[in-house]
mmCIF file of C-alpha atoms in Angstrom:
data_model
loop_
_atom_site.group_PDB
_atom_site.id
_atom_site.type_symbol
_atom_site.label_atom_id
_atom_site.label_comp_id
_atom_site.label_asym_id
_atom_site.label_seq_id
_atom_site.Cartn_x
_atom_site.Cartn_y
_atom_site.Cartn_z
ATOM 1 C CA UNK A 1 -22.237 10.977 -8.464
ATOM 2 C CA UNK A 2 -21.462 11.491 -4.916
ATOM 3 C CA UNK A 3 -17.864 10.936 -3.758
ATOM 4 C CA UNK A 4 -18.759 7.806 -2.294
ATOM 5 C CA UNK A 5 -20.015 6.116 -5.176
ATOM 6 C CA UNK A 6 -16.615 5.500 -6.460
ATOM 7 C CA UNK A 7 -16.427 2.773 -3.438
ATOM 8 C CA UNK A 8 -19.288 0.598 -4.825
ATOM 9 C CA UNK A 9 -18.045 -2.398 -6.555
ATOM 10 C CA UNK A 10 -21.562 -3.140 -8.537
ATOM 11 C CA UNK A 11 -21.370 0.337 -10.374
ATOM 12 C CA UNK A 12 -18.941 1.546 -13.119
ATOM 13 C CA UNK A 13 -17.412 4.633 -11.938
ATOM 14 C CA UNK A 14 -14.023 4.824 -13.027
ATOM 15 C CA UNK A 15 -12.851 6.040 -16.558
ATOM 16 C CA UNK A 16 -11.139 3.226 -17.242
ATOM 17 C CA UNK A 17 -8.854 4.986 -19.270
ATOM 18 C CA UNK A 18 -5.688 3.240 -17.691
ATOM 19 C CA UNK A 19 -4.952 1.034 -20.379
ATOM 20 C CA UNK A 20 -4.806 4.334 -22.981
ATOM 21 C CA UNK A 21 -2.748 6.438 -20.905
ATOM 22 C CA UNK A 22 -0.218 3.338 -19.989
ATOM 23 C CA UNK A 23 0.604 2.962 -23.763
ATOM 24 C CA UNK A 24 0.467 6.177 -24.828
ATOM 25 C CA UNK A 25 -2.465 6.390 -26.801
ATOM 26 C CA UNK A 26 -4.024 9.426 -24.614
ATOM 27 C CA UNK A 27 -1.876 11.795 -22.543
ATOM 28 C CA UNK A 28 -1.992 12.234 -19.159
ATOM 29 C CA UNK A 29 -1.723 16.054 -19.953
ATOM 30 C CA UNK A 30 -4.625 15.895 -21.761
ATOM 31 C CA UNK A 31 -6.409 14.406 -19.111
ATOM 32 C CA UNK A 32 -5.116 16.477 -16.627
ATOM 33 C CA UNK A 33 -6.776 19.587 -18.777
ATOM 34 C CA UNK A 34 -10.059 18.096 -19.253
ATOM 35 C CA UNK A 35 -10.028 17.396 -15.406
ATOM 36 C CA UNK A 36 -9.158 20.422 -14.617
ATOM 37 C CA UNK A 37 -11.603 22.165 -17.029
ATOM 38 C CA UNK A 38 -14.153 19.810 -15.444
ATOM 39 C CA UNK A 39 -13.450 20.705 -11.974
ATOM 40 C CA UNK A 40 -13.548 24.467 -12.835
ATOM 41 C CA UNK A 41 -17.058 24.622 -14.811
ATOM 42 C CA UNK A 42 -18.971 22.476 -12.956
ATOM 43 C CA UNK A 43 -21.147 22.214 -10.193
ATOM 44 C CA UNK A 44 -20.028 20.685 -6.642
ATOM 45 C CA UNK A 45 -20.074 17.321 -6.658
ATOM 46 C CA UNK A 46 -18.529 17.036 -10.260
ATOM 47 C CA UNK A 47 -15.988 19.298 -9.514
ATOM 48 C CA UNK A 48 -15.326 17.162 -5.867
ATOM 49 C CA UNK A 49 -15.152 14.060 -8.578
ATOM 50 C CA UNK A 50 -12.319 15.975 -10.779
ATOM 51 C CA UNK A 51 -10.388 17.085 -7.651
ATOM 52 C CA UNK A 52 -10.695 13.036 -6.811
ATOM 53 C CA UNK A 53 -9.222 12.172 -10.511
ATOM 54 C CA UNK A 54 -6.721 14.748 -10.270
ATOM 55 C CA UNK A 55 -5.126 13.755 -7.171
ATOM 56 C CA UNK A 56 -5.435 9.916 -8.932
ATOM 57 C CA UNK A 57 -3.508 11.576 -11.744
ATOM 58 C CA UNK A 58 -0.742 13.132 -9.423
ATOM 59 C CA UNK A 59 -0.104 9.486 -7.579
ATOM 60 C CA UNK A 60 0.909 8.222 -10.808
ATOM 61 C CA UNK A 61 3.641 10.912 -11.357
ATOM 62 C CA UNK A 62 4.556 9.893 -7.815
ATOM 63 C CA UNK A 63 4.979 6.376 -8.566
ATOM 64 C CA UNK A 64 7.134 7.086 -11.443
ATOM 65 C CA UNK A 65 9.047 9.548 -9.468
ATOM 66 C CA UNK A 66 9.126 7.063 -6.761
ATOM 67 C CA UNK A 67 10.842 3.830 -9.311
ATOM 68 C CA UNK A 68 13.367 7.117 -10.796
ATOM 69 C CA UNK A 69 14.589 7.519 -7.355
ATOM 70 C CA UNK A 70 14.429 3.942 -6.188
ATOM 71 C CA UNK A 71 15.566 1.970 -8.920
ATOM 72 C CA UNK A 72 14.411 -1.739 -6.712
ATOM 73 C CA UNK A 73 11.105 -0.694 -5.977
ATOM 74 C CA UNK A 74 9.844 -3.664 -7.399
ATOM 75 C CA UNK A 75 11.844 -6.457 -5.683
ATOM 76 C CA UNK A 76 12.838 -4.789 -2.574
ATOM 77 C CA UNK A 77 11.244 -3.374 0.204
ATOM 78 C CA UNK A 78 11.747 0.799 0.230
ATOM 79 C CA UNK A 79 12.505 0.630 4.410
ATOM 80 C CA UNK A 80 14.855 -1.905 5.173
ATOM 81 C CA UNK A 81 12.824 -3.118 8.341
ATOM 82 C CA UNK A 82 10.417 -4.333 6.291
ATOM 83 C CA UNK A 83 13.450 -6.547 4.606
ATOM 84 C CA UNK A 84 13.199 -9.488 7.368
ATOM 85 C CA UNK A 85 9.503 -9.270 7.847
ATOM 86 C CA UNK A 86 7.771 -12.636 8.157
ATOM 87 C CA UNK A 87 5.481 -13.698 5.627
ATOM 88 C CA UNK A 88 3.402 -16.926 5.825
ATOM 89 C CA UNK A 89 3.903 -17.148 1.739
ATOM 90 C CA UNK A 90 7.674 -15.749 1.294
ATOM 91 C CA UNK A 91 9.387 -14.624 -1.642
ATOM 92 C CA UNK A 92 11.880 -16.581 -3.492
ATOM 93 C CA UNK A 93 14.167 -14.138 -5.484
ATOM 94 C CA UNK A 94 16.124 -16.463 -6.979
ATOM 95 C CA UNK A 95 13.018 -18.066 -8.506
ATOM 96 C CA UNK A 96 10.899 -15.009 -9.063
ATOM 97 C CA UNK A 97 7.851 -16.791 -9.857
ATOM 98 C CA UNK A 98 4.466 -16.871 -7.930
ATOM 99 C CA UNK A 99 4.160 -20.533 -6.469
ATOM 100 C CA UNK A 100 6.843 -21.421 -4.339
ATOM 101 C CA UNK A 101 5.702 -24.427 -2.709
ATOM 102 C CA UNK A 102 9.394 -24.461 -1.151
ATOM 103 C CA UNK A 103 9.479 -21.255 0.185
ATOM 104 C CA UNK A 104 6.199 -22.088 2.351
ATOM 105 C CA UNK A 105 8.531 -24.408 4.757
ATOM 106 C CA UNK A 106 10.993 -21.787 5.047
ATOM 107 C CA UNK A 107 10.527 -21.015 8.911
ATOM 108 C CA UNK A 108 11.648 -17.573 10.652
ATOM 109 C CA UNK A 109 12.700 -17.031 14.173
ATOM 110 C CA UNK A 110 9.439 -15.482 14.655
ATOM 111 C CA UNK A 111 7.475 -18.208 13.780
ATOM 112 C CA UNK A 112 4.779 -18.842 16.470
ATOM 113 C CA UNK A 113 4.151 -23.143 16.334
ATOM 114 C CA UNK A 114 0.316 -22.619 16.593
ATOM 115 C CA UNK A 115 0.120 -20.598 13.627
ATOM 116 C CA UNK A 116 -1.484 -22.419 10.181
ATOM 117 C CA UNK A 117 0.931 -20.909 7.145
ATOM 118 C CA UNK A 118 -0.832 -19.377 3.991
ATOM 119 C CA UNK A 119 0.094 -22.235 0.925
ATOM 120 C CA UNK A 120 0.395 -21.732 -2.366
ATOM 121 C CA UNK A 121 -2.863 -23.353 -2.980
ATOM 122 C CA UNK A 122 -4.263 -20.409 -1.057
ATOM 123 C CA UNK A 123 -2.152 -18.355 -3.466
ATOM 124 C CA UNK A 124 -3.812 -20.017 -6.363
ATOM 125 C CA UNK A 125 -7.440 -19.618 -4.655
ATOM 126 C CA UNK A 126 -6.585 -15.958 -4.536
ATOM 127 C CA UNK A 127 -5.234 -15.581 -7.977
ATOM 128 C CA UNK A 128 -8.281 -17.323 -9.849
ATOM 129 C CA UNK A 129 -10.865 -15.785 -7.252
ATOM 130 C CA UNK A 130 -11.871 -18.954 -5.254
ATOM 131 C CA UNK A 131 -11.444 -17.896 -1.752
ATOM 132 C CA UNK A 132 -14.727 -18.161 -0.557
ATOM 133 C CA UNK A 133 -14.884 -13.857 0.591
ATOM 134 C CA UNK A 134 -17.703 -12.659 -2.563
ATOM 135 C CA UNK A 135 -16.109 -9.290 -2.685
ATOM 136 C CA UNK A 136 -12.259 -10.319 -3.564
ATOM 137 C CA UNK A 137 -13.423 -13.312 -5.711
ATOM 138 C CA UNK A 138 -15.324 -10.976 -7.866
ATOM 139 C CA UNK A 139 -12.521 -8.286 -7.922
ATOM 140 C CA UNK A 140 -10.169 -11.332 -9.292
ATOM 141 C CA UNK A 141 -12.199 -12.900 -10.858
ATOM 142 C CA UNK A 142 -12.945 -9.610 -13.146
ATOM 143 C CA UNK A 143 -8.673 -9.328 -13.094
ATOM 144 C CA UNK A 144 -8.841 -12.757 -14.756
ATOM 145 C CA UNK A 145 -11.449 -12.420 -17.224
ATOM 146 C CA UNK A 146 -10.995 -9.015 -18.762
ATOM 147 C CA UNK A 147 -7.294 -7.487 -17.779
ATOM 148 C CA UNK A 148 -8.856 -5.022 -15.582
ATOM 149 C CA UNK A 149 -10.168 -3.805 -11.956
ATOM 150 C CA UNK A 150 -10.943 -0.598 -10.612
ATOM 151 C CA UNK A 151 -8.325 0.931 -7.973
ATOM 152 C CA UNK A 152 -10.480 0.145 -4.729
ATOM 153 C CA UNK A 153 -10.747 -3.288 -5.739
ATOM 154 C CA UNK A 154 -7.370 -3.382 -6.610
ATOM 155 C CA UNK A 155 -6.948 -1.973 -2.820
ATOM 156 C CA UNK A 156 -9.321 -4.600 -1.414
ATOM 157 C CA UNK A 157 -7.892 -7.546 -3.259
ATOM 158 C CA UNK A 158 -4.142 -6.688 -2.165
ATOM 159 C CA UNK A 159 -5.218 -6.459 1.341
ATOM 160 C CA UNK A 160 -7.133 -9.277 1.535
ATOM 161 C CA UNK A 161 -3.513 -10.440 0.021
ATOM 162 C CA UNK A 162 -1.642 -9.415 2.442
ATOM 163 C CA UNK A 163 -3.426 -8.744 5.543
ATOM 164 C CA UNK A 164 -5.638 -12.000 5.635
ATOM 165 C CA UNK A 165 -3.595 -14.458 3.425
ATOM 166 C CA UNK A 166 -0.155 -12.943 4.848
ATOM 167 C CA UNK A 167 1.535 -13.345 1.423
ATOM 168 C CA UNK A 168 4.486 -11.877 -0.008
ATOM 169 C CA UNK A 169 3.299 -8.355 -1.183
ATOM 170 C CA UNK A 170 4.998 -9.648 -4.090
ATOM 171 C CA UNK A 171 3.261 -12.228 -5.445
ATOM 172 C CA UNK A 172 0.777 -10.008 -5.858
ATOM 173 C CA UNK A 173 2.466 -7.421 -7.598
ATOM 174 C CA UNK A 174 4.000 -10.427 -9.840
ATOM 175 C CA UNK A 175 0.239 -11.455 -10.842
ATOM 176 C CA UNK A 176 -1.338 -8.010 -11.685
ATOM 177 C CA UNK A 177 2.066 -7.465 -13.762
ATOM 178 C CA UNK A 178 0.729 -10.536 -15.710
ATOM 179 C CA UNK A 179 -2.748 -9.824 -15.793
ATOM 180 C CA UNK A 180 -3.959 -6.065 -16.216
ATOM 181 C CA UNK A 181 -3.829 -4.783 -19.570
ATOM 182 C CA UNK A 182 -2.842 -1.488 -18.225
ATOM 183 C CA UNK A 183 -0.272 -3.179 -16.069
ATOM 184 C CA UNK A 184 3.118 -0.758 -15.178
ATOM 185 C CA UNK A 185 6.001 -1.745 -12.972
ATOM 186 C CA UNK A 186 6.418 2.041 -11.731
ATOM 187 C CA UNK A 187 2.161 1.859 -10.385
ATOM 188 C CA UNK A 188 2.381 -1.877 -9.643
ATOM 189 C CA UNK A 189 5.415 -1.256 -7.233
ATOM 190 C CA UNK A 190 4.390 1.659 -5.612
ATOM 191 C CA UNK A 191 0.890 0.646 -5.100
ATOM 192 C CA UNK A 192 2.249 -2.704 -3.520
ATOM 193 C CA UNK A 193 4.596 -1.787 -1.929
ATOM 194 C CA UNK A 194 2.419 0.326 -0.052
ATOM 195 C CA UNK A 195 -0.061 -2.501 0.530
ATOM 196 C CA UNK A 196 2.865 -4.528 2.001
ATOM 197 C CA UNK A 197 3.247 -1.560 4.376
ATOM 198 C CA UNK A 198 6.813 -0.654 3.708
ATOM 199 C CA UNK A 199 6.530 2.366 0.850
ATOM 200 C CA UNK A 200 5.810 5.784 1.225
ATOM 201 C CA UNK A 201 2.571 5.703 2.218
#
């Protein structure tokens, strides 16, 4: 398939093979040699696809070299500006759950009167796919019913999160952890953490 297809959100195109790799029922060096067997005995576009996978493949080794070297990826943010940033939907740490009707009063210096805060019922609309936007209700609403979402509707879903909803990038992380089947704190903190814009990418 062209590269593009991997975008569409009404196709299968991933291998799905998350869930096998996370517990250790397939390698990821096995994968890594059929991909690279793939990309070197095949045509163009299915050796573009394998390049695609591969560099899939080498994000996850980043993530877990990324929680090795910083142990609080998960809780904190990895640059320390990002530490007092103002979220309509903060996170409590001392109650590390993901409704926190308290925390939505909390105020910051920042706060801007005219501005409506995110609730937690907008949390909740987002976690069981009832905001109203087609694309991210279907993405969570898939999360919900089978433990699973392919990575660019993970990416759309956790900036729809974040961006539109201005929630905690870890309330997000918090819900995946408790929903995907092939669910890893290493991925889930790197990949949020970089939706929250303060990881590496």
């Amino acid at each position: 398939k062209a590269s593009t297809e991997r975008f569409r959100a009404d196709v299968r195109t991933t291998a799905r093979i998350s869930p096998y790799v996370r517990h250790g029922e397939l390698s990821p060096r096995e994968v890594y040699h059929s991909a690279k067997a793939i990309q070197v005995g095949s045509r163009r576009s299915r050796a573009r696809s394998a390049a695609v996978f591969l560099r899939r493949l080498a994000w996850r080794d980043l993530a877990y070299w990324s929680l090795w070297r910083f142990p609080r990826l998960c809780d904190e943010p990895l640059r320390p500006q990002y530490a007092t940033q103002w979220w309509a939907l903060p996170w409590d740490p001392a109650g590390r759950g993901d409704s926190v009707p308290r925390a939505v009063a909390v105020r910051n210096k920042r706060w801007h009167e005219g501005m409506v805060a995110s609730s937690d019922d907008a949390l909740r609309a987002w976690q069981f796919g009832r905001t109203g936007y087609p694309l991210v209700d279907a993405g969570m609403r898939e999360l919900w019913a089978t433990g699973y979402v392919p990575n660019y509707i993970r990416h759309v879903v956790a900036g729809f999160l974040i961006e539109y909803l201005n929630v905690d990038w870890r309330h997000g992380q918090l819900w995946f952890h408790d929903c995907l089947v092939d669910a890893d704190v290493a991925i889930q903190g790197f990949m949020w953490q970089n939706g929250g814009h303060s990881g590496m990418d």
